[in-house]
Amino acid sequence: MRIPTILVAATLALAGLASPALAAGGNPLEKTNGFYVDPGSNPAAWVRDHPDDSLAGPIRTAIATKPGARWFGSWSGDVRAAVDEYTYAADVADKLPVLVAYNIPGRDCGGESTGGAGSPEAYRDWISAFADGIGGKPAVVIIEPDVLAQLDCLPGDARQTRLDLLNYAAAQFAAKAPTTWAYLDGGNATWIPAPTMASRLKSAGVQSIHGFVLNVSNFHTTADSTTYGKAVDAALGYAAPFVVDTSRNGSGHGTDSEWCNPPARKLGAPSQLGGGPEMQLWIKVPGDSDGSCGYGTGIPAGTFSPALADHLIKGD
């Protein structure tokens, strides 16, 4: 994992295109050997609890043993302790963990994943503790899925408050987690025009961290996401690194507009370097419901369903 990333960084620096964060920050890939498999993920826990189920074998092979992200929010309790424990376990294993911070006030605009910290002050405390939990350990952090794409649902004053909180979050990771690559969420390939998203990323402090992330919990192909990411970079004016969530994009988005547990979606390429973006990562946990809708009617957001996992394995 180490040599290709060094070469990418060197190429960007020689071209004068490297972001300040890429040029100055530590490289977590140099300190690890592959991505961390979360032993406590929902799919892994379900497989352990249902060893005799006919779906246990396929889910173990196709999902539970694959590297993916762990999401942190209000359910995580003492977030500093939870993050420290998780990143410590990955560090001992010499693997790179992927973490998702998902606690912004007004999260998901009242949708299926509504929630978040109760106030801006509470969020600052929470995200500061999150960064403290990582400290000097190597990590990748995804900052607040949908946070900028959903900016329009907020009233004017709340929009600026959100941007201020994201700048604060970026500053916390830059200051407290020197061997972490943090990525601000940049929506997906068809949601927000690239120049608009670039403007929002700048306003949220993307230049103080490593880059941005696309397609979290969505289904657009890696090729389409890469084209969009490059358009965002062009509007930013520098080659900010970006990663793509490939957990469920194996068949692309399809012709329907459904995003919530839709049919005919499939597991995508497992977590790896390159392939268009800087990294392809399983950020959404395959089999975790998007909410009580589509194939997941009656299953709350974030709850694992072996039936949903099976649909992703089969692509039906």
mmCIF file of C-alpha atoms in Angstrom:
data_model
loop_
_atom_site.group_PDB
_atom_site.id
_atom_site.type_symbol
_atom_site.label_atom_id
_atom_site.label_comp_id
_atom_site.label_asym_id
_atom_site.label_seq_id
_atom_site.Cartn_x
_atom_site.Cartn_y
_atom_site.Cartn_z
ATOM 1 C CA MET A 1 0.000 0.000 0.000
ATOM 2 C CA ARG A 2 2.884 2.377 0.716
ATOM 3 C CA ILE A 3 4.877 2.956 -2.482
ATOM 4 C CA PRO A 4 1.976 3.930 -4.799
ATOM 5 C CA THR A 5 0.746 6.590 -2.362
ATOM 6 C CA ILE A 6 4.201 8.079 -1.963
ATOM 7 C CA LEU A 7 4.501 8.304 -5.724
ATOM 8 C CA VAL A 8 1.098 9.996 -5.998
ATOM 9 C CA ALA A 9 2.048 12.573 -3.375
ATOM 10 C CA ALA A 10 5.390 13.232 -5.041
ATOM 11 C CA THR A 11 3.800 13.642 -8.459
ATOM 12 C CA LEU A 12 1.255 16.141 -7.161
ATOM 13 C CA ALA A 13 3.907 18.109 -5.289
ATOM 14 C CA LEU A 14 6.170 18.327 -8.335
ATOM 15 C CA ALA A 15 3.244 19.551 -10.392
ATOM 16 C CA GLY A 16 2.482 22.251 -7.848
ATOM 17 C CA LEU A 17 -0.972 20.791 -7.280
ATOM 18 C CA ALA A 18 -0.709 19.268 -3.821
ATOM 19 C CA SER A 19 -3.036 20.646 -1.173
ATOM 20 C CA PRO A 20 -1.460 22.116 1.980
ATOM 21 C CA ALA A 21 -2.725 19.121 3.983
ATOM 22 C CA LEU A 22 -1.287 16.563 1.555
ATOM 23 C CA ALA A 23 2.059 18.285 1.433
ATOM 24 C CA ALA A 24 2.467 18.803 5.190
ATOM 25 C CA GLY A 25 0.510 16.033 6.911
ATOM 26 C CA GLY A 26 1.666 12.596 7.974
ATOM 27 C CA ASN A 27 0.884 9.618 5.740
ATOM 28 C CA PRO A 28 -1.119 6.868 7.503
ATOM 29 C CA LEU A 29 -0.419 4.447 4.664
ATOM 30 C CA GLU A 30 3.284 4.489 5.512
ATOM 31 C CA LYS A 31 2.502 3.298 9.039
ATOM 32 C CA THR A 32 0.061 0.490 8.196
ATOM 33 C CA ASN A 33 -0.234 -2.586 6.025
ATOM 34 C CA GLY A 34 -3.732 -2.802 4.556
ATOM 35 C CA PHE A 35 -7.147 -1.697 5.778
ATOM 36 C CA TYR A 36 -8.667 -2.761 9.098
ATOM 37 C CA VAL A 37 -11.545 -5.248 9.193
ATOM 38 C CA ASP A 38 -13.967 -4.196 11.919
ATOM 39 C CA PRO A 39 -14.494 -7.283 14.106
ATOM 40 C CA GLY A 40 -17.484 -5.629 15.763
ATOM 41 C CA SER A 41 -19.333 -4.593 12.613
ATOM 42 C CA ASN A 42 -23.041 -5.350 12.380
ATOM 43 C CA PRO A 43 -22.494 -8.050 9.710
ATOM 44 C CA ALA A 44 -19.722 -9.694 11.758
ATOM 45 C CA ALA A 45 -21.846 -9.669 14.906
ATOM 46 C CA TRP A 46 -24.815 -11.144 13.047
ATOM 47 C CA VAL A 47 -22.693 -13.954 11.601
ATOM 48 C CA ARG A 48 -21.337 -14.798 15.049
ATOM 49 C CA ASP A 49 -24.836 -14.852 16.513
ATOM 50 C CA HIS A 50 -26.375 -16.923 13.683
ATOM 51 C CA PRO A 51 -23.738 -19.535 12.726
ATOM 52 C CA ASP A 52 -26.337 -22.047 11.530
ATOM 53 C CA ASP A 53 -28.289 -19.638 9.330
ATOM 54 C CA SER A 54 -28.060 -20.401 5.613
ATOM 55 C CA LEU A 55 -26.948 -16.790 4.969
ATOM 56 C CA ALA A 56 -24.138 -16.835 7.536
ATOM 57 C CA GLY A 57 -21.552 -18.311 5.169
ATOM 58 C CA PRO A 58 -22.206 -15.974 2.239
ATOM 59 C CA ILE A 59 -22.372 -12.897 4.493
ATOM 60 C CA ARG A 60 -19.157 -13.888 6.273
ATOM 61 C CA THR A 61 -17.291 -14.389 3.001
ATOM 62 C CA ALA A 62 -18.668 -11.459 1.032
ATOM 63 C CA ILE A 63 -19.085 -8.780 3.727
ATOM 64 C CA ALA A 64 -18.085 -9.526 7.328
ATOM 65 C CA THR A 65 -14.449 -10.302 6.522
ATOM 66 C CA LYS A 66 -13.967 -7.266 4.260
ATOM 67 C CA PRO A 67 -12.450 -3.967 5.473
ATOM 68 C CA GLY A 68 -15.011 -1.241 6.045
ATOM 69 C CA ALA A 69 -15.770 1.839 8.101
ATOM 70 C CA ARG A 70 -17.108 2.137 11.608
ATOM 71 C CA TRP A 71 -19.586 4.959 12.204
ATOM 72 C CA PHE A 72 -19.510 7.059 15.371
ATOM 73 C CA GLY A 73 -22.343 9.192 16.729
ATOM 74 C CA SER A 74 -24.376 9.744 19.871
ATOM 75 C CA TRP A 75 -24.759 5.949 20.192
ATOM 76 C CA SER A 76 -20.986 5.664 20.748
ATOM 77 C CA GLY A 77 -21.106 6.906 24.341
ATOM 78 C CA ASP A 78 -17.789 8.390 25.426
ATOM 79 C CA VAL A 79 -16.570 9.124 21.915
ATOM 80 C CA ARG A 80 -12.960 9.746 22.901
ATOM 81 C CA ALA A 81 -12.768 6.355 24.592
ATOM 82 C CA ALA A 82 -14.639 4.602 21.772
ATOM 83 C CA VAL A 83 -12.414 6.092 19.058
ATOM 84 C CA ASP A 84 -9.259 5.437 21.063
ATOM 85 C CA GLU A 85 -10.198 1.788 21.608
ATOM 86 C CA TYR A 86 -10.997 1.257 17.931
ATOM 87 C CA THR A 87 -7.918 2.960 16.522
ATOM 88 C CA TYR A 88 -5.694 1.278 19.119
ATOM 89 C CA ALA A 89 -6.941 -2.177 18.068
ATOM 90 C CA ALA A 90 -6.236 -1.309 14.425
ATOM 91 C CA ASP A 91 -2.797 0.041 15.300
ATOM 92 C CA VAL A 92 -1.884 -3.145 17.149
ATOM 93 C CA ALA A 93 -2.923 -5.107 14.049
ATOM 94 C CA ASP A 94 -0.848 -2.768 11.826
ATOM 95 C CA LYS A 95 -3.967 -1.964 9.806
ATOM 96 C CA LEU A 96 -5.530 1.326 8.728
ATOM 97 C CA PRO A 97 -8.963 2.014 10.270
ATOM 98 C CA VAL A 98 -11.679 4.028 8.531
ATOM 99 C CA LEU A 99 -13.951 6.008 10.846
ATOM 100 C CA VAL A 100 -17.051 8.080 10.101
ATOM 101 C CA ALA A 101 -17.992 11.101 12.217
ATOM 102 C CA TYR A 102 -21.786 11.406 12.013
ATOM 103 C CA ASN A 103 -23.147 13.757 14.655
ATOM 104 C CA ILE A 104 -23.641 17.184 13.073
ATOM 105 C CA PRO A 105 -26.622 19.108 14.495
ATOM 106 C CA GLY A 106 -29.646 18.804 12.215
ATOM 107 C CA ARG A 107 -28.257 15.609 10.670
ATOM 108 C CA ASP A 108 -30.068 14.317 7.566
ATOM 109 C CA CYS A 109 -32.494 17.256 7.557
ATOM 110 C CA GLY A 110 -35.086 15.297 9.522
ATOM 111 C CA GLY A 111 -34.854 12.250 7.221
ATOM 112 C CA GLU A 112 -34.369 8.577 7.996
ATOM 113 C CA SER A 113 -31.077 9.232 9.841
ATOM 114 C CA THR A 114 -32.209 12.334 11.708
ATOM 115 C CA GLY A 115 -30.368 13.281 14.880
ATOM 116 C CA GLY A 116 -27.000 14.734 15.772
ATOM 117 C CA ALA A 117 -25.558 16.764 18.605
ATOM 118 C CA GLY A 118 -28.047 18.934 20.459
ATOM 119 C CA SER A 119 -26.198 22.205 19.954
ATOM 120 C CA PRO A 120 -23.171 23.697 18.206
ATOM 121 C CA GLU A 121 -21.324 23.736 21.531
ATOM 122 C CA ALA A 122 -22.069 20.054 22.104
ATOM 123 C CA TYR A 123 -20.784 19.240 18.617
ATOM 124 C CA ARG A 124 -17.542 21.119 19.164
ATOM 125 C CA ASP A 125 -16.953 19.156 22.356
ATOM 126 C CA TRP A 126 -17.815 15.889 20.597
ATOM 127 C CA ILE A 127 -15.657 16.336 17.509
ATOM 128 C CA SER A 128 -12.741 17.598 19.617
ATOM 129 C CA ALA A 129 -12.972 14.458 21.728
ATOM 130 C CA PHE A 130 -13.161 12.373 18.538
ATOM 131 C CA ALA A 131 -9.864 13.835 17.317
ATOM 132 C CA ASP A 132 -8.337 13.354 20.778
ATOM 133 C CA GLY A 133 -9.276 9.677 20.592
ATOM 134 C CA ILE A 134 -7.200 9.223 17.442
ATOM 135 C CA GLY A 135 -4.207 11.293 18.520
ATOM 136 C CA GLY A 136 -1.069 10.156 16.734
ATOM 137 C CA LYS A 137 -2.420 6.816 15.554
ATOM 138 C CA PRO A 138 -2.906 6.333 11.771
ATOM 139 C CA ALA A 139 -6.491 6.630 10.560
ATOM 140 C CA VAL A 140 -8.847 7.738 7.801
ATOM 141 C CA VAL A 141 -11.820 9.853 8.898
ATOM 142 C CA ILE A 142 -14.931 10.636 6.885
ATOM 143 C CA ILE A 143 -16.440 13.883 8.140
ATOM 144 C CA GLU A 144 -20.241 14.006 8.250
ATOM 145 C CA PRO A 145 -21.934 12.303 5.278
ATOM 146 C CA ASP A 146 -24.374 14.545 3.366
ATOM 147 C CA VAL A 147 -23.427 17.578 5.445
ATOM 148 C CA LEU A 148 -22.712 19.939 2.531
ATOM 149 C CA ALA A 149 -25.087 18.478 -0.036
ATOM 150 C CA GLN A 150 -27.935 19.063 2.441
ATOM 151 C CA LEU A 151 -26.924 22.628 3.236
ATOM 152 C CA ASP A 152 -29.945 23.955 1.325
ATOM 153 C CA CYS A 153 -32.419 22.441 3.799
ATOM 154 C CA LEU A 154 -31.179 24.761 6.550
ATOM 155 C CA PRO A 155 -32.240 28.371 7.132
ATOM 156 C CA GLY A 156 -29.643 31.035 6.394
ATOM 157 C CA ASP A 157 -28.116 31.457 9.839
ATOM 158 C CA ALA A 158 -27.965 27.704 10.385
ATOM 159 C CA ARG A 159 -26.022 27.279 7.138
ATOM 160 C CA GLN A 160 -23.219 29.503 8.354
ATOM 161 C CA THR A 161 -23.247 27.755 11.720
ATOM 162 C CA ARG A 162 -22.816 24.419 9.969
ATOM 163 C CA LEU A 163 -19.908 25.728 7.899
ATOM 164 C CA ASP A 164 -18.311 27.103 11.058
ATOM 165 C CA LEU A 165 -18.652 23.697 12.749
ATOM 166 C CA LEU A 166 -17.056 21.940 9.782
ATOM 167 C CA ASN A 167 -14.146 24.379 9.812
ATOM 168 C CA TYR A 168 -13.764 23.630 13.507
ATOM 169 C CA ALA A 169 -13.849 19.881 12.858
ATOM 170 C CA ALA A 170 -11.240 20.167 10.116
ATOM 171 C CA ALA A 171 -9.015 22.224 12.399
ATOM 172 C CA GLN A 172 -9.323 19.654 15.193
ATOM 173 C CA PHE A 173 -8.142 16.792 13.009
ATOM 174 C CA ALA A 174 -5.359 18.882 11.500
ATOM 175 C CA ALA A 175 -4.081 19.879 14.952
ATOM 176 C CA LYS A 176 -4.676 16.741 17.022
ATOM 177 C CA ALA A 177 -4.441 13.828 14.573
ATOM 178 C CA PRO A 178 -1.278 14.384 12.511
ATOM 179 C CA THR A 179 -1.290 10.896 10.972
ATOM 180 C CA THR A 180 -4.958 11.003 9.972
ATOM 181 C CA TRP A 181 -6.249 11.673 6.497
ATOM 182 C CA ALA A 182 -9.600 13.404 6.945
ATOM 183 C CA TYR A 183 -12.087 13.841 4.122
ATOM 184 C CA LEU A 184 -15.080 16.195 4.062
ATOM 185 C CA ASP A 185 -18.201 14.754 2.485
ATOM 186 C CA GLY A 186 -18.849 16.101 -1.020
ATOM 187 C CA GLY A 187 -22.169 14.462 -1.911
ATOM 188 C CA ASN A 188 -22.432 12.331 -5.024
ATOM 189 C CA ALA A 189 -22.084 12.585 -8.774
ATOM 190 C CA THR A 190 -25.592 13.882 -9.533
ATOM 191 C CA TRP A 191 -26.635 15.787 -6.410
ATOM 192 C CA ILE A 192 -24.921 19.193 -6.405
ATOM 193 C CA PRO A 193 -23.163 20.847 -9.388
ATOM 194 C CA ALA A 194 -19.392 20.510 -9.077
ATOM 195 C CA PRO A 195 -18.643 24.269 -8.896
ATOM 196 C CA THR A 196 -21.217 24.683 -6.120
ATOM 197 C CA MET A 197 -19.818 21.764 -4.167
ATOM 198 C CA ALA A 198 -16.283 23.099 -4.581
ATOM 199 C CA SER A 199 -17.399 26.439 -3.154
ATOM 200 C CA ARG A 200 -19.014 24.700 -0.199
ATOM 201 C CA LEU A 201 -15.947 22.554 0.454
ATOM 202 C CA LYS A 202 -13.764 25.660 0.486
ATOM 203 C CA SER A 203 -16.147 27.377 2.889
ATOM 204 C CA ALA A 204 -16.031 24.302 5.138
ATOM 205 C CA GLY A 205 -12.223 24.234 5.365
ATOM 206 C CA VAL A 206 -11.287 21.421 3.007
ATOM 207 C CA GLN A 207 -7.850 22.931 2.380
ATOM 208 C CA SER A 208 -6.856 22.358 6.009
ATOM 209 C CA ILE A 209 -7.383 18.580 5.757
ATOM 210 C CA HIS A 210 -6.525 15.878 3.219
ATOM 211 C CA GLY A 211 -9.473 15.990 0.809
ATOM 212 C CA PHE A 212 -13.108 15.031 0.235
ATOM 213 C CA VAL A 213 -15.240 11.926 -0.141
ATOM 214 C CA LEU A 214 -17.986 11.045 -2.628
ATOM 215 C CA ASN A 215 -20.888 8.626 -2.943
ATOM 216 C CA VAL A 216 -21.249 7.776 0.752
ATOM 217 C CA SER A 217 -24.207 5.391 1.126
ATOM 218 C CA ASN A 218 -25.003 5.851 -2.559
ATOM 219 C CA PHE A 219 -24.714 3.754 -5.699
ATOM 220 C CA HIS A 220 -23.074 5.769 -8.472
ATOM 221 C CA THR A 221 -20.273 4.018 -10.327
ATOM 222 C CA THR A 222 -16.664 4.694 -9.451
ATOM 223 C CA ALA A 223 -16.117 6.015 -12.980
ATOM 224 C CA ASP A 224 -18.953 8.556 -12.690
ATOM 225 C CA SER A 225 -17.817 9.526 -9.211
ATOM 226 C CA THR A 226 -14.248 10.010 -10.429
ATOM 227 C CA THR A 227 -15.398 12.261 -13.269
ATOM 228 C CA TYR A 228 -17.360 14.336 -10.773
ATOM 229 C CA GLY A 229 -14.455 14.436 -8.326
ATOM 230 C CA LYS A 230 -12.130 15.751 -11.008
ATOM 231 C CA ALA A 231 -14.694 18.438 -11.882
ATOM 232 C CA VAL A 232 -14.802 19.467 -8.220
ATOM 233 C CA ASP A 233 -11.003 19.603 -8.199
ATOM 234 C CA ALA A 234 -11.017 21.805 -11.290
ATOM 235 C CA ALA A 235 -13.371 24.202 -9.541
ATOM 236 C CA LEU A 236 -11.280 24.102 -6.345
ATOM 237 C CA GLY A 237 -8.207 25.029 -8.335
ATOM 238 C CA TYR A 238 -5.983 22.267 -6.990
ATOM 239 C CA ALA A 239 -5.913 18.467 -7.069
ATOM 240 C CA ALA A 240 -7.490 17.700 -3.715
ATOM 241 C CA PRO A 241 -7.402 13.931 -3.101
ATOM 242 C CA PHE A 242 -10.816 12.295 -2.988
ATOM 243 C CA VAL A 243 -12.131 8.858 -2.144
ATOM 244 C CA VAL A 244 -15.271 7.031 -3.289
ATOM 245 C CA ASP A 245 -17.617 4.794 -1.321
ATOM 246 C CA THR A 246 -17.798 1.570 -3.347
ATOM 247 C CA SER A 247 -19.665 -0.550 -0.803
ATOM 248 C CA ARG A 248 -22.853 -0.771 -2.884
ATOM 249 C CA ASN A 249 -21.986 0.588 -6.330
ATOM 250 C CA GLY A 250 -21.206 -2.677 -8.148
ATOM 251 C CA SER A 251 -24.184 -2.258 -10.479
ATOM 252 C CA GLY A 252 -24.274 1.533 -10.487
ATOM 253 C CA HIS A 253 -27.299 3.605 -9.609
ATOM 254 C CA GLY A 254 -29.577 2.206 -12.296
ATOM 255 C CA THR A 255 -32.341 4.155 -14.002
ATOM 256 C CA ASP A 256 -34.581 4.653 -10.966
ATOM 257 C CA SER A 257 -34.154 7.538 -8.540
ATOM 258 C CA GLU A 258 -34.487 5.390 -5.431
ATOM 259 C CA TRP A 259 -31.764 5.795 -2.800
ATOM 260 C CA CYS A 260 -33.332 4.021 0.170
ATOM 261 C CA ASN A 261 -32.720 0.239 0.143
ATOM 262 C CA PRO A 262 -33.412 -0.001 -3.597
ATOM 263 C CA PRO A 263 -33.452 -3.235 -5.616
ATOM 264 C CA ALA A 264 -30.831 -4.327 -8.153
ATOM 265 C CA ARG A 265 -27.822 -2.847 -6.330
ATOM 266 C CA LYS A 266 -24.677 -4.862 -5.703
ATOM 267 C CA LEU A 267 -21.502 -4.901 -3.650
ATOM 268 C CA GLY A 268 -18.723 -2.879 -5.262
ATOM 269 C CA ALA A 269 -14.938 -3.158 -5.316
ATOM 270 C CA PRO A 270 -13.518 -3.857 -1.845
ATOM 271 C CA SER A 271 -11.430 -1.216 -0.076
ATOM 272 C CA GLN A 272 -8.267 -0.528 -2.030
ATOM 273 C CA LEU A 273 -5.929 2.161 -3.313
ATOM 274 C CA GLY A 274 -6.447 3.798 -6.685
ATOM 275 C CA GLY A 275 -8.835 2.845 -9.447
ATOM 276 C CA GLY A 276 -9.652 6.463 -10.313
ATOM 277 C CA PRO A 277 -9.954 8.099 -6.885
ATOM 278 C CA GLU A 278 -7.184 8.089 -4.309
ATOM 279 C CA MET A 279 -8.939 5.203 -2.558
ATOM 280 C CA GLN A 280 -12.055 3.120 -2.958
ATOM 281 C CA LEU A 281 -13.532 2.412 0.474
ATOM 282 C CA TRP A 282 -16.479 0.529 1.916
ATOM 283 C CA ILE A 283 -17.924 3.376 3.978
ATOM 284 C CA LYS A 284 -21.581 2.416 4.186
ATOM 285 C CA VAL A 285 -21.817 -0.953 5.955
ATOM 286 C CA PRO A 286 -23.392 -3.354 3.426
ATOM 287 C CA GLY A 287 -26.592 -4.783 4.851
ATOM 288 C CA ASP A 288 -27.235 -1.850 7.187
ATOM 289 C CA SER A 289 -30.622 -0.356 6.338
ATOM 290 C CA ASP A 290 -31.027 3.121 4.874
ATOM 291 C CA GLY A 291 -34.330 3.382 6.745
ATOM 292 C CA SER A 292 -37.837 1.993 6.726
ATOM 293 C CA CYS A 293 -38.250 2.045 2.974
ATOM 294 C CA GLY A 294 -37.678 -0.007 -0.180
ATOM 295 C CA TYR A 295 -36.389 -3.497 0.548
ATOM 296 C CA GLY A 296 -35.890 -2.366 4.148
ATOM 297 C CA THR A 297 -39.468 -1.465 5.059
ATOM 298 C CA GLY A 298 -39.796 -1.807 8.816
ATOM 299 C CA ILE A 299 -36.012 -1.793 9.379
ATOM 300 C CA PRO A 300 -34.701 1.415 11.008
ATOM 301 C CA ALA A 301 -31.706 3.215 9.539
ATOM 302 C CA GLY A 302 -28.408 1.678 10.640
ATOM 303 C CA THR A 303 -29.923 -1.677 11.576
ATOM 304 C CA PHE A 304 -28.365 -4.717 9.926
ATOM 305 C CA SER A 305 -30.607 -6.967 7.832
ATOM 306 C CA PRO A 306 -29.321 -10.288 6.467
ATOM 307 C CA ALA A 307 -31.951 -10.040 3.725
ATOM 308 C CA LEU A 308 -30.586 -6.663 2.601
ATOM 309 C CA ALA A 309 -27.059 -8.085 2.690
ATOM 310 C CA ASP A 310 -28.162 -11.043 0.597
ATOM 311 C CA HIS A 311 -29.693 -8.728 -2.026
ATOM 312 C CA LEU A 312 -26.359 -6.885 -2.288
ATOM 313 C CA ILE A 313 -24.412 -10.108 -2.617
ATOM 314 C CA LYS A 314 -26.711 -11.370 -5.373
ATOM 315 C CA GLY A 315 -27.367 -7.988 -6.983
ATOM 316 C CA ASP A 316 -31.123 -8.566 -7.196
#
